[in-house]
Tab-separated table of C-alpha atoms and ligand atoms in Angstrom:
chain	number	residue	atom	x	y	z
T	18	MET	CA	40.030	9.999	-18.959
T	19	PRO	CA	36.751	11.823	-18.405
T	20	GLU	CA	36.986	15.603	-18.114
T	21	GLY	CA	34.711	18.078	-16.340
T	22	PRO	CA	31.831	17.949	-18.848
T	23	GLU	CA	31.686	14.142	-18.676
T	24	ILE	CA	31.673	14.110	-14.853
T	25	HIS	CA	28.953	16.775	-14.780
T	26	ARG	CA	26.882	14.762	-17.242
T	27	ALA	CA	27.287	11.676	-15.046
T	28	ALA	CA	26.169	13.809	-12.075
T	29	SER	CA	23.107	14.925	-14.022
T	30	THR	CA	22.152	11.297	-14.764
T	31	LEU	CA	22.654	10.316	-11.114
T	32	ARG	CA	20.706	13.371	-9.967
T	33	LYS	CA	17.678	12.522	-12.114
T	34	ALA	CA	17.693	8.951	-10.808
T	35	LEU	CA	18.372	9.561	-7.112
T	36	GLU	CA	17.617	13.068	-5.907
T	37	GLY	CA	14.639	13.240	-3.549
T	38	GLN	CA	14.405	9.434	-3.425
T	39	ILE	CA	14.768	7.077	-0.443
T	40	ILE	CA	17.522	4.463	-0.438
T	41	THR	CA	15.796	1.074	-0.208
T	42	ASN	CA	18.813	-1.171	-0.637
T	43	VAL	CA	22.547	-0.624	-0.403
T	44	GLU	CA	25.801	-2.565	-0.745
T	45	CYS	CA	29.129	-1.150	0.420
T	46	PRO	CA	31.836	-3.737	-0.258
T	47	TYR	CA	34.718	-1.248	-0.503
T	48	GLN	CA	37.112	-1.009	2.454
T	49	THR	CA	36.705	2.705	3.227
T	50	ILE	CA	32.907	2.458	3.519
T	51	ARG	CA	32.491	-1.166	4.631
T	52	ASN	CA	29.723	-1.820	7.183
T	53	GLN	CA	28.310	1.676	6.670
T	54	GLU	CA	25.039	0.517	5.093
T	55	HIS	CA	22.996	1.931	8.010
T	56	ARG	CA	24.097	5.467	7.064
T	57	PHE	CA	22.306	5.185	3.705
T	58	LEU	CA	19.453	2.744	4.216
T	59	GLY	CA	16.035	4.417	4.555
T	60	LYS	CA	17.615	7.884	4.103
T	61	GLU	CA	16.709	10.488	1.501
T	62	VAL	CA	19.122	11.514	-1.268
T	63	ILE	CA	19.294	15.258	-0.737
T	64	SER	CA	21.564	16.274	-3.610
T	65	VAL	CA	24.008	15.026	-6.235
T	66	LYS	CA	26.782	17.378	-7.329
T	67	ALA	CA	30.018	17.208	-9.280
T	68	ARG	CA	32.977	19.307	-8.212
T	69	SER	CA	35.559	19.050	-10.960
T	70	LYS	CA	36.220	15.296	-11.076
T	71	ALA	CA	34.708	14.463	-7.687
T	72	MET	CA	31.120	13.305	-7.152
T	73	LEU	CA	29.322	14.358	-3.982
T	74	ILE	CA	26.118	12.545	-3.069
T	75	HIS	CA	24.417	13.934	0.020
T	76	ILE	CA	22.342	11.188	1.680
T	77	GLY	CA	20.755	11.684	5.091
T	78	ASP	CA	23.419	13.229	7.338
T	79	ASP	CA	26.405	12.189	5.221
T	80	VAL	CA	28.056	13.031	1.926
T	81	LEU	CA	29.468	10.220	-0.161
T	82	TYR	CA	32.634	11.560	-1.786
T	83	SER	CA	34.104	9.684	-4.732
T	84	HIS	CA	36.837	10.535	-7.208
T	85	ASN	CA	37.017	8.269	-10.216
T	86	GLN	CA	40.753	8.639	-10.917
T	87	LEU	CA	41.452	6.719	-14.141
T	88	TYR	CA	39.149	3.745	-13.886
T	89	GLY	CA	36.161	4.636	-11.738
T	90	ARG	CA	32.740	4.660	-13.289
T	91	TRP	CA	29.148	5.300	-12.194
T	92	THR	CA	26.323	3.422	-13.908
T	93	VAL	CA	22.569	3.989	-13.551
T	94	ARG	CA	19.760	1.659	-14.576
T	95	LYS	CA	16.106	1.175	-13.790
T	96	THR	CA	15.361	-1.460	-11.127
T	97	THR	CA	13.256	-3.280	-13.710
T	98	SER	CA	16.170	-3.673	-16.147
T	99	LYS	CA	18.758	-6.414	-15.857
T	100	GLU	CA	22.173	-5.835	-14.353
T	101	ARG	CA	24.892	-5.909	-17.019
T	102	LYS	CA	27.747	-8.335	-16.537
T	103	THR	CA	31.032	-6.633	-15.741
T	104	ASN	CA	34.523	-7.561	-14.620
T	105	ARG	CA	34.794	-4.306	-12.693
T	106	SER	CA	34.822	-4.308	-8.894
T	107	LEU	CA	31.710	-2.936	-7.251
T	108	ARG	CA	32.425	-0.168	-4.723
T	109	ILE	CA	28.913	0.870	-3.778
T	110	LYS	CA	25.400	0.106	-4.962
T	111	LEU	CA	22.589	2.507	-4.105
T	112	GLN	CA	19.051	1.431	-4.885
T	113	THR	CA	15.788	3.383	-4.773
T	114	GLU	CA	12.314	2.215	-5.690
T	115	SER	CA	12.932	3.081	-9.340
T	116	HIS	CA	16.702	3.065	-9.978
T	117	VAL	CA	19.993	1.355	-9.159
T	118	ALA	CA	23.226	3.374	-9.180
T	119	CYS	CA	26.559	1.554	-8.980
T	120	LEU	CA	30.076	2.845	-8.642
T	121	TYR	CA	32.772	0.552	-9.992
T	122	SER	CA	36.569	0.515	-9.714
T	123	ALA	CA	37.092	3.925	-8.048
T	124	THR	CA	39.673	3.878	-5.264
T	125	ASP	CA	39.024	7.235	-3.672
T	126	ILE	CA	35.784	6.935	-1.708
T	127	GLU	CA	34.978	8.520	1.628
T	128	LEU	CA	32.067	9.461	3.828
T	129	LEU	CA	32.146	13.104	4.885
T	130	GLU	CA	29.980	15.300	7.021
T	131	PRO	CA	28.567	18.219	4.989
T	132	TRP	CA	30.788	20.798	6.750
T	133	GLU	CA	33.912	18.807	5.826
T	134	ILE	CA	33.404	19.148	2.050
T	135	GLU	CA	35.074	22.521	1.532
T	136	GLN	CA	38.057	21.413	3.650
T	137	HIS	CA	38.594	18.169	1.787
T	138	PRO	CA	42.144	18.254	0.354
T	139	TYR	CA	40.942	17.707	-3.238
T	140	ILE	CA	38.014	20.154	-3.100
T	141	ALA	CA	39.898	22.861	-1.173
T	142	ARG	CA	42.484	23.361	-3.905
T	143	LEU	CA	40.071	23.583	-6.853
T	144	GLY	CA	39.703	26.769	-8.862
T	145	PRO	CA	36.338	27.755	-10.413
T	146	ASP	CA	34.764	24.724	-12.095
T	147	VAL	CA	34.173	25.694	-15.729
T	148	ALA	CA	31.943	22.653	-16.311
T	149	ASP	CA	29.539	23.868	-13.626
T	150	GLN	CA	26.359	25.032	-15.391
T	151	GLU	CA	25.928	27.876	-12.941
T	152	LEU	CA	29.416	29.363	-13.152
T	153	GLN	CA	29.579	32.961	-14.395
T	154	LEU	CA	32.423	34.596	-16.318
T	155	GLN	CA	33.666	36.868	-13.515
T	156	PRO	CA	35.408	34.222	-11.316
T	157	VAL	CA	37.116	32.822	-14.436
T	158	LEU	CA	38.342	36.287	-15.423
T	159	GLU	CA	39.669	36.830	-11.890
T	160	GLN	CA	41.783	33.674	-12.178
T	161	VAL	CA	43.108	34.774	-15.578
T	162	GLN	CA	44.091	38.143	-14.081
T	163	ASN	CA	45.559	36.668	-10.884
T	164	PRO	CA	49.325	37.499	-10.797
T	165	LYS	CA	49.918	34.267	-8.852
T	166	PHE	CA	49.589	32.360	-12.154
T	167	GLY	CA	51.313	34.996	-14.320
T	168	GLY	CA	54.609	33.184	-14.931
T	169	ARG	CA	53.027	29.944	-16.086
T	170	GLN	CA	52.734	28.813	-19.700
T	171	LEU	CA	49.129	28.406	-20.846
T	172	CYS	CA	49.701	24.796	-21.902
T	173	HIS	CA	50.654	23.774	-18.352
T	174	LEU	CA	48.382	26.175	-16.534
T	175	LEU	CA	45.202	24.916	-18.180
T	176	LEU	CA	45.677	21.438	-16.714
T	177	ASP	CA	46.197	22.840	-13.214
T	178	GLN	CA	42.894	22.248	-11.388
T	179	SER	CA	43.687	25.028	-8.914
T	180	PHE	CA	43.603	27.478	-11.843
T	181	LEU	CA	40.410	26.254	-13.529
T	182	ALA	CA	38.791	23.005	-12.448
T	183	GLY	CA	37.208	20.630	-14.947
T	184	VAL	CA	39.658	21.181	-17.820
T	185	GLY	CA	41.414	18.089	-19.140
T	186	ASN	CA	43.398	17.276	-22.213
T	187	TYR	CA	40.954	17.700	-25.095
T	188	LEU	CA	39.535	20.872	-23.572
T	189	ARG	CA	43.015	22.377	-23.175
T	190	SER	CA	43.652	22.226	-26.927
T	191	GLU	CA	40.153	23.389	-27.826
T	192	ILE	CA	40.052	26.281	-25.334
T	193	LEU	CA	43.372	27.625	-26.625
T	194	PHE	CA	42.212	27.343	-30.235
T	195	ASN	CA	38.957	29.194	-29.540
T	196	ALA	CA	40.891	31.869	-27.649
T	197	GLY	CA	43.353	32.227	-30.555
T	198	LEU	CA	46.299	31.823	-28.174
T	199	ASN	CA	49.568	29.975	-28.672
T	200	PRO	CA	49.969	27.267	-25.972
T	201	HIS	CA	53.511	28.418	-25.140
T	202	ARG	CA	52.495	31.960	-24.159
T	203	ARG	CA	52.823	32.901	-20.496
T	204	LEU	CA	49.708	34.178	-18.777
T	205	LYS	CA	51.304	37.519	-17.896
T	206	SER	CA	52.043	38.210	-21.596
T	207	LEU	CA	48.315	38.413	-22.415
T	208	THR	CA	46.778	41.788	-23.249
T	209	THR	CA	43.508	42.747	-21.547
T	210	ALA	CA	41.604	41.690	-24.668
T	211	GLU	CA	43.418	38.329	-24.722
T	212	GLN	CA	42.645	37.781	-21.032
T	213	SER	CA	38.959	38.150	-21.856
T	214	GLN	CA	39.305	35.843	-24.866
T	215	LEU	CA	40.882	33.144	-22.663
T	216	ALA	CA	38.281	33.447	-19.881
T	217	GLU	CA	35.374	33.465	-22.338
T	218	SER	CA	36.777	30.532	-24.298
T	219	ALA	CA	37.430	28.447	-21.159
T	220	LEU	CA	33.846	28.838	-20.022
T	221	ALA	CA	32.097	28.671	-23.417
T	222	THR	CA	34.132	25.746	-24.807
T	223	THR	CA	33.595	23.640	-21.679
T	224	GLN	CA	29.886	24.440	-21.484
T	225	LEU	CA	29.462	23.574	-25.171
T	226	ALA	CA	31.255	20.267	-24.587
T	227	TYR	CA	28.795	19.562	-21.768
T	228	ALA	CA	25.763	20.447	-23.896
T	229	GLN	CA	27.012	18.517	-26.959
T	230	LYS	CA	28.331	15.445	-25.110
T	231	GLY	CA	32.011	16.102	-25.739
T	232	VAL	CA	31.690	17.768	-29.161
T	233	THR	CA	33.546	21.096	-29.133
T	234	VAL	CA	32.952	22.364	-32.699
T	235	ASP	CA	29.749	24.294	-33.324
T	236	LYS	CA	26.739	22.264	-34.321
T	237	ASP	CA	26.459	23.461	-37.917
T	238	LEU	CA	30.065	22.564	-38.660
T	239	TYR	CA	29.698	19.220	-36.899
T	240	ASP	CA	26.577	18.320	-38.886
T	241	LEU	CA	28.271	19.352	-42.135
T	242	LEU	CA	31.356	17.231	-41.426
T	243	ARG	CA	29.220	14.217	-40.514
T	244	GLU	CA	27.261	14.652	-43.766
T	245	GLN	CA	30.597	14.574	-45.573
T	246	GLY	CA	31.211	11.131	-44.079
T	247	LEU	CA	33.497	11.898	-41.138
T	248	SER	CA	33.121	9.807	-37.981
T	249	ARG	CA	32.148	11.415	-34.672
T	250	GLY	CA	35.778	11.201	-33.539
T	251	GLN	CA	37.015	12.899	-36.715
T	252	ALA	CA	34.412	15.661	-36.591
T	253	ARG	CA	34.148	16.556	-32.907
T	254	HIS	CA	37.108	18.922	-32.363
T	255	TYR	CA	38.729	21.930	-34.033
T	256	VAL	CA	42.317	20.885	-33.352
T	257	PHE	CA	42.568	18.056	-30.813
T	258	THR	CA	43.691	14.805	-32.536
T	259	ARG	CA	43.538	16.650	-35.903
T	260	ASP	CA	47.314	17.012	-36.350
T	261	GLY	CA	48.358	16.870	-39.990
T	262	LEU	CA	44.845	17.853	-41.132
T	263	SER	CA	43.878	21.328	-42.262
T	264	CYS	CA	42.569	23.935	-39.843
T	265	HIS	CA	38.834	24.643	-40.328
T	266	GLN	CA	39.570	28.360	-40.024
T	267	CYS	CA	42.722	28.990	-42.121
T	268	GLN	CA	43.222	25.677	-44.000
T	269	ARG	CA	46.858	25.365	-42.830
T	270	LEU	CA	48.020	22.149	-41.165
T	271	ILE	CA	47.399	21.559	-37.438
T	272	THR	CA	50.571	21.163	-35.371
T	273	HIS	CA	51.068	18.386	-32.847
T	274	THR	CA	53.178	18.396	-29.711
T	275	ARG	CA	53.419	16.408	-26.486
T	276	LEU	CA	53.729	18.093	-23.123
T	277	SER	CA	54.197	16.070	-19.925
T	278	GLY	CA	53.346	12.963	-21.964
T	279	ARG	CA	49.963	14.332	-23.036
T	280	ARG	CA	49.066	15.475	-26.509
T	281	LEU	CA	48.375	19.066	-27.448
T	282	ASP	CA	47.321	20.109	-30.937
T	283	TYR	CA	47.105	23.665	-32.210
T	284	CYS	CA	47.174	25.901	-35.282
T	285	GLU	CA	50.358	27.969	-35.465
T	286	HIS	CA	48.660	30.455	-37.760
T	287	CYS	CA	45.384	31.038	-35.842
T	288	GLN	CA	46.937	30.859	-32.368
T	289	VAL	CA	49.410	33.658	-31.757
K	8	ZN	ZN1	44.222	27.931	-38.391
């Protein structure tokens, strides 16, 4: 399942293709937006933004809201290139003079007025979005210091989008490793220094994953591991999916656990 960095990268691709352009052709076969072609056709694409796992495309007077859930996917191609065959169900096709953007398989699609965005039930409950390129450290630190979350274990808290938006499963393991924190710690047990470590790691790890297309280890280490013959999947993380292998930092074995049916990997020695 795509996490914040992947959704923000998809938004960046859509933005480059659509923003400032006029919609010249549109198809809206999906039930929640059926017969709404007139709201897009001939209108300018004002902005494309990701908010955690939701995509918001402001066109004319409306905002197209979509949440990909498990299966949804946006594709972008030039109008001159051929459409790829797919078994996925088309939800909306937006065409400009130069590009075609298609959303497939998503089930959560709505048209909103711009003022409705912040009140949308999904958007309204989101915490600061750590995959947002413009997010600063302060709002993240405020969440980490918020007593409302104090009793929660870090392993559960990090997947709660009302705490920090944009964090999914691989980021949870990697953020905790970079912060040097054991996943079973409760937020209120953190010292002031550890609070800073967690906030800094949440922001830096997610932003690095965005910049490096899902790779969370630093570039020098990644390049070295690839030179040694490791695949991208084997080299991309410090701990996630590396259970039974040795920690890059202390050489002890990475520990594996499952929480709420989702994997979490960590180093018992480096994460205290
Ligand atoms: Zn270690």
